[in-house]
Short mmCIF file of C-alpha atoms and ligand atoms in Angstrom, two decimals:
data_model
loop_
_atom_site.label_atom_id
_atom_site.label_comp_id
_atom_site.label_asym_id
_atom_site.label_seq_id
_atom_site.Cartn_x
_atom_site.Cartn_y
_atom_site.Cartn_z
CA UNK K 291 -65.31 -141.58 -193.11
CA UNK K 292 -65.59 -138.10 -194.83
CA UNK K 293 -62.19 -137.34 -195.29
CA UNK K 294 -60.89 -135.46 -198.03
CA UNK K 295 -61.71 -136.43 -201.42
CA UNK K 296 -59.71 -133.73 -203.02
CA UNK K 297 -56.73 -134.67 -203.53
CA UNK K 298 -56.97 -135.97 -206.96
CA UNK K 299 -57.68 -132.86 -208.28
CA UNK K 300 -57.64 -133.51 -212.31
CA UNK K 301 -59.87 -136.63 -211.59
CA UNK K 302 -62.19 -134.43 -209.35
CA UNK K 303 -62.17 -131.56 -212.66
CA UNK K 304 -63.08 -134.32 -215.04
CA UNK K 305 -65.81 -135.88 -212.90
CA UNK K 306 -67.35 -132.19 -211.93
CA UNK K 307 -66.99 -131.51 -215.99
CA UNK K 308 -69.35 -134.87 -216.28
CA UNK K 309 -71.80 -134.19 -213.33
CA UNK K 310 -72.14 -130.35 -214.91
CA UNK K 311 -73.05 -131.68 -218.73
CA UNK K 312 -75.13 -134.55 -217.02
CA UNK K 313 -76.91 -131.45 -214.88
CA UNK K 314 -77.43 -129.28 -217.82
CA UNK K 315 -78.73 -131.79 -220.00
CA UNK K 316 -81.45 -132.83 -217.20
CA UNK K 317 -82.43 -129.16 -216.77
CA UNK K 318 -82.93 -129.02 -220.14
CA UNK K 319 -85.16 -131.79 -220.32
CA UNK K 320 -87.25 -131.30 -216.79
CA UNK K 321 -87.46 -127.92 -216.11
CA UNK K 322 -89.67 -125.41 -218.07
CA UNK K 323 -87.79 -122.46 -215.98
CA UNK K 324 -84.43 -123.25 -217.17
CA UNK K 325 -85.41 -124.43 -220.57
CA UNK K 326 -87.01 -121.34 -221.55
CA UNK K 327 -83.75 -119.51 -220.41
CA UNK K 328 -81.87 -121.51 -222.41
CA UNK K 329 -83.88 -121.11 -225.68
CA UNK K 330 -83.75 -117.60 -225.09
CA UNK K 331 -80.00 -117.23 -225.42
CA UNK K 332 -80.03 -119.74 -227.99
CA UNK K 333 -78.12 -122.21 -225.74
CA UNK K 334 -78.33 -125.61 -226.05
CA UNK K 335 -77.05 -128.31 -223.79
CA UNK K 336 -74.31 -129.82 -226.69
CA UNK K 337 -72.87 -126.40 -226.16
CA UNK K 338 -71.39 -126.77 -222.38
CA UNK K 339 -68.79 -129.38 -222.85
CA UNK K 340 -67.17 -128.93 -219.19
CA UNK K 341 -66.45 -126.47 -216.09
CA UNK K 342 -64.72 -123.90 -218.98
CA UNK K 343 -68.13 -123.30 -220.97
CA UNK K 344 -69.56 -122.46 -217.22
CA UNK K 345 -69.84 -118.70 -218.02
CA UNK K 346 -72.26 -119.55 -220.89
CA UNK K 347 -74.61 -120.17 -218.39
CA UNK K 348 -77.44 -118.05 -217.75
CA UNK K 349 -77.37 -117.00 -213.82
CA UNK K 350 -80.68 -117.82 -211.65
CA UNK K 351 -81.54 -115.22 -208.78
CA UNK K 352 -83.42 -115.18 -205.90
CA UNK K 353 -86.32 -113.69 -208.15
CA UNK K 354 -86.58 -116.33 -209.67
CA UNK K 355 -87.57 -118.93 -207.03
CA UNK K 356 -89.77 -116.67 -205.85
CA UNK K 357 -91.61 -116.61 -209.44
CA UNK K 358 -91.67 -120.19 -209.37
CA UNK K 359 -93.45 -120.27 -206.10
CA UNK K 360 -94.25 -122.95 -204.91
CA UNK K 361 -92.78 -125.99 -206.61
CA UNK K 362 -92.19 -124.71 -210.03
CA UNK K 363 -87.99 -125.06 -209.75
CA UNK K 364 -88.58 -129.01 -208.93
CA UNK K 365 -86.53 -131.06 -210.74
CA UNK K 366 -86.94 -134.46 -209.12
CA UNK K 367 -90.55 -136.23 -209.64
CA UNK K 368 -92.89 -135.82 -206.68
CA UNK K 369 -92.33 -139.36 -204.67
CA UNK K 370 -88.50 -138.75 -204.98
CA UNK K 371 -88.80 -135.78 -202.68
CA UNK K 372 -88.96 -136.23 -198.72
CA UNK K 373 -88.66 -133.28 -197.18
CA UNK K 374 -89.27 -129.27 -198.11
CA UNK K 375 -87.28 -126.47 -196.26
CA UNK K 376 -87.72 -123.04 -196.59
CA UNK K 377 -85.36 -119.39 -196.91
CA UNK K 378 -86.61 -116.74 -194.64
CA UNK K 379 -88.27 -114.27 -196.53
CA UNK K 380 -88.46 -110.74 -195.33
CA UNK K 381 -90.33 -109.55 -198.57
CA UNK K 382 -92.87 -111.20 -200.87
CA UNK K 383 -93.66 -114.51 -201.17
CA UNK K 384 -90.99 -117.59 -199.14
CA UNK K 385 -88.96 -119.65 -201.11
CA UNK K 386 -89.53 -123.25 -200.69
CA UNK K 387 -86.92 -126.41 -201.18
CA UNK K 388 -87.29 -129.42 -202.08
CA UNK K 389 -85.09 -132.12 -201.12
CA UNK K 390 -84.69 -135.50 -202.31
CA UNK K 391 -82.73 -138.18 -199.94
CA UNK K 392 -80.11 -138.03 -202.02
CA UNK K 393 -80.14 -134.37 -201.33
CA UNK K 394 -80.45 -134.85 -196.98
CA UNK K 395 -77.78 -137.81 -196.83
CA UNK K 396 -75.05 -135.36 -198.92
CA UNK K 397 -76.06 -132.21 -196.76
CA UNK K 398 -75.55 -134.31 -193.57
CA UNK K 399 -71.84 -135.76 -194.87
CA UNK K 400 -71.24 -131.91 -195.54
CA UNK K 401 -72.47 -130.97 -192.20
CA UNK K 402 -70.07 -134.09 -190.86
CA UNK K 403 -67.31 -132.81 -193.22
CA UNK K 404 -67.97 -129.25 -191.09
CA UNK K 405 -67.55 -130.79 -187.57
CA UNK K 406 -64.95 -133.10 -188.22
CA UNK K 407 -62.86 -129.88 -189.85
CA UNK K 408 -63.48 -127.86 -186.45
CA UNK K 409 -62.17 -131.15 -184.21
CA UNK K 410 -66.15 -132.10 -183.01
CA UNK K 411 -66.15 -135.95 -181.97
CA UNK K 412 -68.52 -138.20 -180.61
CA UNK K 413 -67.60 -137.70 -177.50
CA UNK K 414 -69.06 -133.82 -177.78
CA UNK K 415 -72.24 -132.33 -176.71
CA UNK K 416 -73.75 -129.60 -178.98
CA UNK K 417 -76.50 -127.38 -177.85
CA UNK K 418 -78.03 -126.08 -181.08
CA UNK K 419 -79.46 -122.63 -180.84
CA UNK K 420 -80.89 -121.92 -183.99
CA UNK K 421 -84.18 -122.55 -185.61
CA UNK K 422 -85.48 -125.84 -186.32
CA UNK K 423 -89.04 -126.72 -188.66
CA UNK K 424 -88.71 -124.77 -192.13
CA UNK K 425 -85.72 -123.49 -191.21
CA UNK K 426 -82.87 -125.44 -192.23
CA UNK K 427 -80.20 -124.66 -189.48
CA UNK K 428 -81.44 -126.48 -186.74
CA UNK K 429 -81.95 -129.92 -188.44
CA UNK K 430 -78.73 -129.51 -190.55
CA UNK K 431 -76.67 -129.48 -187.34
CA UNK K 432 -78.22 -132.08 -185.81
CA UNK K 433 -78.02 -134.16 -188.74
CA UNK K 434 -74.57 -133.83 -188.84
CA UNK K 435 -73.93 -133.99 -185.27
CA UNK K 436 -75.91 -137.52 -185.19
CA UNK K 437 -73.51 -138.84 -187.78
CA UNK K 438 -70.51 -138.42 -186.02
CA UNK K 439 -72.01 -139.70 -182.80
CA UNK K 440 -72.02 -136.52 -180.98
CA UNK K 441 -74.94 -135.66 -178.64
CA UNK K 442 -77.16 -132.53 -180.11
CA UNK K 443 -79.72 -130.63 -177.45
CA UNK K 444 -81.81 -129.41 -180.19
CA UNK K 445 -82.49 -126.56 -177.94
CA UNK K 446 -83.59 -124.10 -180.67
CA UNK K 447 -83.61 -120.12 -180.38
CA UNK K 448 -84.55 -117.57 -177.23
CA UNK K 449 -84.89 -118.84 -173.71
CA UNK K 450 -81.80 -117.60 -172.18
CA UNK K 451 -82.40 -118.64 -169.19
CA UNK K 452 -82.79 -122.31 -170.30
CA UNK K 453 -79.99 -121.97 -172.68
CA UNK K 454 -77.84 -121.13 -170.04
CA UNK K 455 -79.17 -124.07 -167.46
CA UNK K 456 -78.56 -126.70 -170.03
CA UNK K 457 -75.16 -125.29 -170.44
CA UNK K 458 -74.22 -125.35 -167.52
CA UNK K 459 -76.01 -128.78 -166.45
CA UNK K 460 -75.48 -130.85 -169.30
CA UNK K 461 -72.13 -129.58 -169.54
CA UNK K 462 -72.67 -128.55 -173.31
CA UNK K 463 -69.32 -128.75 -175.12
CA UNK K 464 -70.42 -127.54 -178.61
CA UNK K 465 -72.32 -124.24 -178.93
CA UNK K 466 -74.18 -123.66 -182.80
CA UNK K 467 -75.58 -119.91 -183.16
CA UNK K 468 -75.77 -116.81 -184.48
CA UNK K 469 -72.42 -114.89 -183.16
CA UNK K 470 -75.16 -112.07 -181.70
CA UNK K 471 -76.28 -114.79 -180.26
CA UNK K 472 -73.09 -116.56 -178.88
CA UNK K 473 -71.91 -113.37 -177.56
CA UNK K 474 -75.89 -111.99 -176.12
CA UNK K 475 -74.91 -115.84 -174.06
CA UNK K 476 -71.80 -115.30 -173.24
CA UNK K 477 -72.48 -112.03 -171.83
CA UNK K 478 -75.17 -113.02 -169.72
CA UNK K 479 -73.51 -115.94 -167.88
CA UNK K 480 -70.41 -113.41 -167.43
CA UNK K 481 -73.51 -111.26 -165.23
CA UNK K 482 -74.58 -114.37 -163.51
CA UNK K 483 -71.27 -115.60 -162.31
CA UNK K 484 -71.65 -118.66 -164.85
CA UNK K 485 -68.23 -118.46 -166.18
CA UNK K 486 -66.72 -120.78 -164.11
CA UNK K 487 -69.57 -123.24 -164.56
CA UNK K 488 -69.33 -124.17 -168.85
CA UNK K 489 -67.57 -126.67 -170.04
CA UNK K 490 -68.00 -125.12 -173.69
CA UNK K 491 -64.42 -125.99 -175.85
CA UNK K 492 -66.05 -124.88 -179.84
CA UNK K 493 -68.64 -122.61 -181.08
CA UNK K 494 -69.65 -122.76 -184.62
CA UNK K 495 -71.38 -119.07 -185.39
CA UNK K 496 -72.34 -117.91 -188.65
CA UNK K 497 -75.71 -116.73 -190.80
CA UNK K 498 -73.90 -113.15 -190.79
CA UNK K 499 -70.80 -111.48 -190.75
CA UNK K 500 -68.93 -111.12 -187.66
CA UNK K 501 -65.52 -109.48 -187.21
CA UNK K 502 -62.49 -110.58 -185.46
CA UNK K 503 -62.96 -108.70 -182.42
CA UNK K 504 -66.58 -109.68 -181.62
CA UNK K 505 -64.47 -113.30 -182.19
CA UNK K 506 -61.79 -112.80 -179.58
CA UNK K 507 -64.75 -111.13 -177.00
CA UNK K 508 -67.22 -114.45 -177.08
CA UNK K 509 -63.81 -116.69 -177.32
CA UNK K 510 -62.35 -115.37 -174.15
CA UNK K 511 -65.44 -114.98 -172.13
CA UNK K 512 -66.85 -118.51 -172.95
CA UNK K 513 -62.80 -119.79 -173.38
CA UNK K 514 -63.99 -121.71 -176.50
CA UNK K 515 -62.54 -121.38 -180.12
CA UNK K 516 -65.01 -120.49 -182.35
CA UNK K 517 -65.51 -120.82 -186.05
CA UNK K 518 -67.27 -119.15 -189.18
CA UNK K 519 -69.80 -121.67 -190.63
CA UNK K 520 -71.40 -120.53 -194.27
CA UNK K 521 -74.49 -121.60 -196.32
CA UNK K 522 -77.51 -120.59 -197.13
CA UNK K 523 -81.57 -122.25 -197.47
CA UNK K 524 -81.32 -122.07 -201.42
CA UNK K 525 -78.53 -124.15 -201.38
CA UNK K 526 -78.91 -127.18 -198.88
CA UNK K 527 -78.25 -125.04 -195.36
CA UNK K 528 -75.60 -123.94 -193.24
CA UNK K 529 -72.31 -126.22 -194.13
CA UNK K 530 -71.73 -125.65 -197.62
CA UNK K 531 -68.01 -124.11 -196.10
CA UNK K 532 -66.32 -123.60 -193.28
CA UNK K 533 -63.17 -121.85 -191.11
CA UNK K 534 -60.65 -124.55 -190.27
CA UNK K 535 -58.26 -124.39 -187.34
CA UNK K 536 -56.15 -122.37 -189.26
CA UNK K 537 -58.45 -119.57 -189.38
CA UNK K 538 -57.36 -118.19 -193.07
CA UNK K 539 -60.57 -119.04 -194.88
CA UNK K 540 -63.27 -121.02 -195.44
CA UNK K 541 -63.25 -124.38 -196.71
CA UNK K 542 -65.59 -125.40 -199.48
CA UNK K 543 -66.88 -128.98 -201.14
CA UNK K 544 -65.89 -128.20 -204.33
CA UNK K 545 -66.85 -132.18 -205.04
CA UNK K 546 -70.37 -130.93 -204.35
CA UNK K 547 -70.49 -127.29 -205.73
CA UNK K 548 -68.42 -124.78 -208.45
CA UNK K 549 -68.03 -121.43 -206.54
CA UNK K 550 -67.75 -118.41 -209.17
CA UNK K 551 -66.81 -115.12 -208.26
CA UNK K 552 -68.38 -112.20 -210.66
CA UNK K 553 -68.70 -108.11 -210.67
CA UNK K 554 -71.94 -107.53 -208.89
CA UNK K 555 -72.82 -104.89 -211.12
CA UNK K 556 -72.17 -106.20 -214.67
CA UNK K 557 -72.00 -109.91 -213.56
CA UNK K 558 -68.72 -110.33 -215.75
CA UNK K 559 -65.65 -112.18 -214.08
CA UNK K 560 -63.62 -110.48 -211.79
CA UNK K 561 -59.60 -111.20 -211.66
CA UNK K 562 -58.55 -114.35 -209.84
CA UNK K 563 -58.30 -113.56 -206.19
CA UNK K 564 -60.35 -110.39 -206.20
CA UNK K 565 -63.99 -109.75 -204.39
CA UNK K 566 -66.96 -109.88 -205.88
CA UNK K 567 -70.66 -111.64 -205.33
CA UNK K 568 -70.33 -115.66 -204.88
CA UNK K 569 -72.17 -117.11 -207.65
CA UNK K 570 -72.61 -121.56 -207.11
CA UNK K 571 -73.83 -123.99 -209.16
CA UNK K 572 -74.91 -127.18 -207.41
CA UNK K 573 -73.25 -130.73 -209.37
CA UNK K 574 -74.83 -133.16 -206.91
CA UNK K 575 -78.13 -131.78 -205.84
CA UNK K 576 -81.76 -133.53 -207.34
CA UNK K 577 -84.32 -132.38 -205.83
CA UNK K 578 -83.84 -128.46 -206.95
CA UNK K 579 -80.23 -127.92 -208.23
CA UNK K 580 -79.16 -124.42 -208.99
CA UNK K 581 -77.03 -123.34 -212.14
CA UNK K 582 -75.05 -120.16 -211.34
CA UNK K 583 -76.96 -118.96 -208.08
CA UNK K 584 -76.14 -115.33 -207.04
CA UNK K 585 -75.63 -115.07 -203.15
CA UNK K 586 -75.14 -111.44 -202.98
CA UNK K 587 -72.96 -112.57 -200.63
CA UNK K 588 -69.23 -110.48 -201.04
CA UNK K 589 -66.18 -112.81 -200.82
CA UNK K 590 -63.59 -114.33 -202.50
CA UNK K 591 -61.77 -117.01 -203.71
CA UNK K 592 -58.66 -117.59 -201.79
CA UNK K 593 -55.69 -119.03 -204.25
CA UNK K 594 -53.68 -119.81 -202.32
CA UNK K 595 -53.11 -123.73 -200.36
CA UNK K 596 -54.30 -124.03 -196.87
CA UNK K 597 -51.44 -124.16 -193.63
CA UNK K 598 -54.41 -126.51 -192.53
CA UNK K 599 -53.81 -129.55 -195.10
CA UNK K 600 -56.77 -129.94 -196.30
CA UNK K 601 -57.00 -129.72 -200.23
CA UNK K 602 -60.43 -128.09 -200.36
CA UNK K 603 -59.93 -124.99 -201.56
CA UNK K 604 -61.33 -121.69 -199.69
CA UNK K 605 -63.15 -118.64 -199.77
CA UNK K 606 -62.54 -115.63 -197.72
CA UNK K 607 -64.81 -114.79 -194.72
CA UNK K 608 -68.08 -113.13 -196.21
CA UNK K 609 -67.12 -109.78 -196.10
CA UNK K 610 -70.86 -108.21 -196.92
CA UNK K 611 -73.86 -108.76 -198.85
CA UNK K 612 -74.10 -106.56 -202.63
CA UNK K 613 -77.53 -105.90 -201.07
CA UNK K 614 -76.07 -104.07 -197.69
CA UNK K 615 -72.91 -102.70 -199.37
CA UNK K 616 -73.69 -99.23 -198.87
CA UNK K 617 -72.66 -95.91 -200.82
CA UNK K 618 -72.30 -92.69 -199.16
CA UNK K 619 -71.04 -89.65 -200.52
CA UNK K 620 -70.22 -91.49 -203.90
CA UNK K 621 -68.27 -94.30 -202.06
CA UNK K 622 -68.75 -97.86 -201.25
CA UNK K 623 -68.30 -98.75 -197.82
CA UNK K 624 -69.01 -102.16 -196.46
CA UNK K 625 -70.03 -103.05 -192.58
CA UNK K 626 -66.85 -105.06 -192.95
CA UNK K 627 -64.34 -102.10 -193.32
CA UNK K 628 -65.74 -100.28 -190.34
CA UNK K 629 -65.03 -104.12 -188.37
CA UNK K 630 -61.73 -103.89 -189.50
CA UNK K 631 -61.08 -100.78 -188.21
CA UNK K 632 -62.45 -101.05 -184.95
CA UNK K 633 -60.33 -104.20 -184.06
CA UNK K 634 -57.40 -102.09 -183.76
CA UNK K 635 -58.55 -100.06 -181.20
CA UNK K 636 -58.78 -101.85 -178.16
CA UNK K 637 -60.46 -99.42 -175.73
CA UNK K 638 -63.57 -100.13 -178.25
CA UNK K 639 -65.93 -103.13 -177.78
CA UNK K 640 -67.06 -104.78 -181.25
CA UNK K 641 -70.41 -103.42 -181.09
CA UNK K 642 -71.16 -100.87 -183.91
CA UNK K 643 -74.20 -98.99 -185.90
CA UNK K 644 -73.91 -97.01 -188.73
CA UNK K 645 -76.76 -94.64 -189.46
CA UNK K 646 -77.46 -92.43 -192.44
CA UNK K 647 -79.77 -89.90 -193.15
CA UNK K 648 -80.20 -87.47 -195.53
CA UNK K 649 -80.44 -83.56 -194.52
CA UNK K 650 -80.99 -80.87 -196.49
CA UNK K 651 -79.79 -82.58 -199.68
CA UNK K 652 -76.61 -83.73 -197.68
CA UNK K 653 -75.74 -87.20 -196.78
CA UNK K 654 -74.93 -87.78 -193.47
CA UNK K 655 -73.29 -91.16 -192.07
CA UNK K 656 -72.59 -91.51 -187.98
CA UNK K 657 -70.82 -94.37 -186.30
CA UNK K 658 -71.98 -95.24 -182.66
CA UNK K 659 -69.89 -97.66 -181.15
CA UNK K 660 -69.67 -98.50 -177.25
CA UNK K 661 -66.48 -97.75 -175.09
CA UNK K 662 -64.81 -101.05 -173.51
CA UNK K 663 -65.60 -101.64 -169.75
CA UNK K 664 -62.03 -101.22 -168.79
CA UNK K 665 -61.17 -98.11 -171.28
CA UNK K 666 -58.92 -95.31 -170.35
CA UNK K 667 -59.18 -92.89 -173.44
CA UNK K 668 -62.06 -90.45 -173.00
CA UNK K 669 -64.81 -90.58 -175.29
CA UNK K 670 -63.99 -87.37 -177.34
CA UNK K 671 -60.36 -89.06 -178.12
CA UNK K 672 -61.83 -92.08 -179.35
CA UNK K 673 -64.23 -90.41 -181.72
CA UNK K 674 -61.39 -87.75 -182.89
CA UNK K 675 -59.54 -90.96 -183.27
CA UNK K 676 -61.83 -93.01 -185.11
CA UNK K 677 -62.74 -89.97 -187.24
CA UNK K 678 -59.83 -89.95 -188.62
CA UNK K 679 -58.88 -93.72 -189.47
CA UNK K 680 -61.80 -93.96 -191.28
CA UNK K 681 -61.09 -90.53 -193.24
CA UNK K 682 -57.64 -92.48 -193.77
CA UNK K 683 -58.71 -96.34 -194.60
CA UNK K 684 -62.43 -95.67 -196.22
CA UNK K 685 -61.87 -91.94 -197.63
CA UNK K 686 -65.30 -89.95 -196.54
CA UNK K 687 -65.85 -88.16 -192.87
CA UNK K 688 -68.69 -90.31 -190.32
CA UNK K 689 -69.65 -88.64 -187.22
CA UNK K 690 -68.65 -90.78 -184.75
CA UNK K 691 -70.66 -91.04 -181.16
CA UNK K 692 -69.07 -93.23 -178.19
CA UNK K 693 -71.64 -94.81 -176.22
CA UNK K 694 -71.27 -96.92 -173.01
CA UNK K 695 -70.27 -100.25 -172.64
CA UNK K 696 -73.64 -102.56 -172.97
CA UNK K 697 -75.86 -99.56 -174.45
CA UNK K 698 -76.56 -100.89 -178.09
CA UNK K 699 -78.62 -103.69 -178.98
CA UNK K 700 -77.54 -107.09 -178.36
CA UNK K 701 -79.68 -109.57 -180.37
CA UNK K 702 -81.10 -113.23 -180.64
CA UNK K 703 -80.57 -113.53 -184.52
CA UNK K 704 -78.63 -111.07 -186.26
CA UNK K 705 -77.79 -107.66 -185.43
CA UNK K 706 -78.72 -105.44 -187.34
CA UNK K 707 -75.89 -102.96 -187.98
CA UNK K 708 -76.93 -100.38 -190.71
CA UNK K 709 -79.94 -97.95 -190.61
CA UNK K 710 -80.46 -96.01 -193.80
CA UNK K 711 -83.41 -93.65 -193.32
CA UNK K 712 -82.29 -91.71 -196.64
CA UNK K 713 -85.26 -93.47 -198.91
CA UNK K 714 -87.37 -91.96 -195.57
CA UNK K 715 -86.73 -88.91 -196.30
ZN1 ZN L 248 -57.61 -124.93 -193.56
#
């Protein structure tokens, strides 16, 4: 039903090269933003002939939207459009989406596509913990979970208590979250004897970046396997790729979407295989389609063929956002390399916060992560020890502070693992 549809990939090259010129040519035609960006680089829609004149394009940014506020990026005409999501903004004014049902019917095959990659069957129960209303998580999953037949509990955010009931009494199979929140769950039914009592086999956890060992923590307490969902609002949702069983990427619908890779800072290409900010532009989307959208998410694309079969190709976990990469001391580190080097060290949990302030002129960055339950190393070993893989792997000294087991913040949403008071200061 949505298997594959990759395989024929100079078919799928010449029919993306189509849907692209078609897009371009519409844009041209409907939308005032995109028109006047073309005129002003003296573009015009003749010139893109296929995928290779991509780069011609002129990028669109979050800005952007936000300019257009509320409806201005609308492509499709009003009665077309059945539904309006919108991105959580922290700053400024929301950004709102549009869909057509063009638009909800492919999001739901992708969100289908998703499940059926992870082994999800009708026969599962999913208890979906994120948000529903303008939010597009909570509907996406349980869109896609009604077209395969499984059973959603569109439980939606908070309640632990009741998340935990349901679990256990509706013998949930399925758990959709946050990985904060997956592991904030799985933490609390390990303190009420609950364990024993789920019948959870699959966790899909995404909307930020979480590292291997925070993986192997919520896998073995909840005895689930769990696996990295990506998307975001501007684009459809959650679901636009996914980890597969093989765990060595994320899969993407490259029949729905061409995912660039580009030099955050001068937004020229970057070397085939190397990180940079995920730029997509959208070939099947009406109500709102996006050419060259800049995530400042960090990834990359993976060359090579999955062990997994499937011929969609992959990106690489997110490994950041250009927005939270941050530099200290004239370097760039990324939340992700302090993951990395916390996963080798097994008497530490995968809990971290990295804090940097600003005295006297002189940057300062400290790392506070918590000591496992069951470690034997004391504290001032695993901080000398720490110290120095960092000095080795990221090249500038942290202070590092070991903190008991439990003692930073678990969250509901995302945890928030940087605090830069420098601009404070
Ligand atoms: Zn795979």
């Amino acid at each position: 039903m949505v298997k594959d549809r990759a395989r024929n990939i100079h078919n799928l090259e010449m029919k993306n090269g189509h849907n692209l010129c078609k897009l371009v040519n519409t844009l041209y035609e409907k939308s005032s933003f995109y028109k006047s960006k073309f005129d002003e680089i003296g573009l015009h829609p003749e010139d893109i002939k296929g995928v290779e004149d991509l780069h011609r394009l002129p990028f669109t940014e979050k800005g952007d939207l936000r300019h257009n506020y509320p409806l201005g990026m609308q492509v499709a005409p009003e009665d077309e459009i059945v539904r309006i999501h919108s991105s959580s903004g922290t700053t400024g004014k929301p950004v709102l989406i549009p869909y057509t049902k063009g638009d909800v019917d492919n999001w739901t095959i992708m969100m289908a596509r998703c499940m059926e990659m992870v082994g999800i069957t009708s026969g599962d129960r999913l208890q979906i913990t994120p948000g529903y209303g303008l939010w597009t998580a909570g509907t996406g999953f349980q869109a896609g979970a009604e077209y395969i037949g499984a059973m959603a509990l569109p439980i939606g955010p908070g309640n632990t208590e009741q998340q935990l009931k349901f679990m256990v009494d509706l013998k949930t199979t399925v758990l959709i979250g946050t990985s904060s929140y997956g592991l904030l769950l799985a933490e609390e039914a390990e303190k009420r004897g609950l364990l024993g009592d789920v019948s959870l086999r699959i966790g899909i956890l995404g909307s930020e970046r979480w590292g291997e060992k925070m993986r192997a923590r919520i896998e073995s307490l909840f005895g689930m396997k769990t696996f990295d969902i990506y998307g975001l609002t501007e684009i459809y949702g959650p679901g636009i790729a996914i980890d597969c069983p093989s765990h060595s990427g994320l899969h993407y619908w490259n029949d729905h979407f061409i995912f660039e890779i580009i030099d955050p800072l001068t937004g020229g290409p970057v070397e085939n295989g190397n990180k940079g900010e995920l730029v997509i532009t959208t070939l099947t989307k009406e109500g709102m389609p996006l050419l060259r959208y800049r995530t400042r998410d960090i990834t990359r694309i993976l060359p090579a063929r999955c062990s997994c079969g499937s011929a969609y190709p992959m990106i690489d976990r997110i490994i950041g956002r250009s927005d939270d990469m941050i530099k200290v001391k004239g370097v760039q580190v990324y939340p992700a390399d302090i993951e990395q080097i916390i996963t080798t060290l097994s008497d530490i949990s995968s809990e971290y916060l990295i804090k940097i302030d600003r005295q006297g002129g002189r940057e300062n960055i400290t790392l506070e992560v918590e000591r496992n339950q069951r470690a034997k190393s004391t504290n001032n070993t695993l901080a000398v020890l720490l110290q120095e893989e960092i000095k080795k792997k990221i090249g500038i000294s942290f202070s590092v502070r070991v903190v008991e087991f439990g003692s930073l913040p678990r969250s509901q949403k995302k945890t928030k693992r940087i605090i830069d008071s420098r601009e404070l200061q």
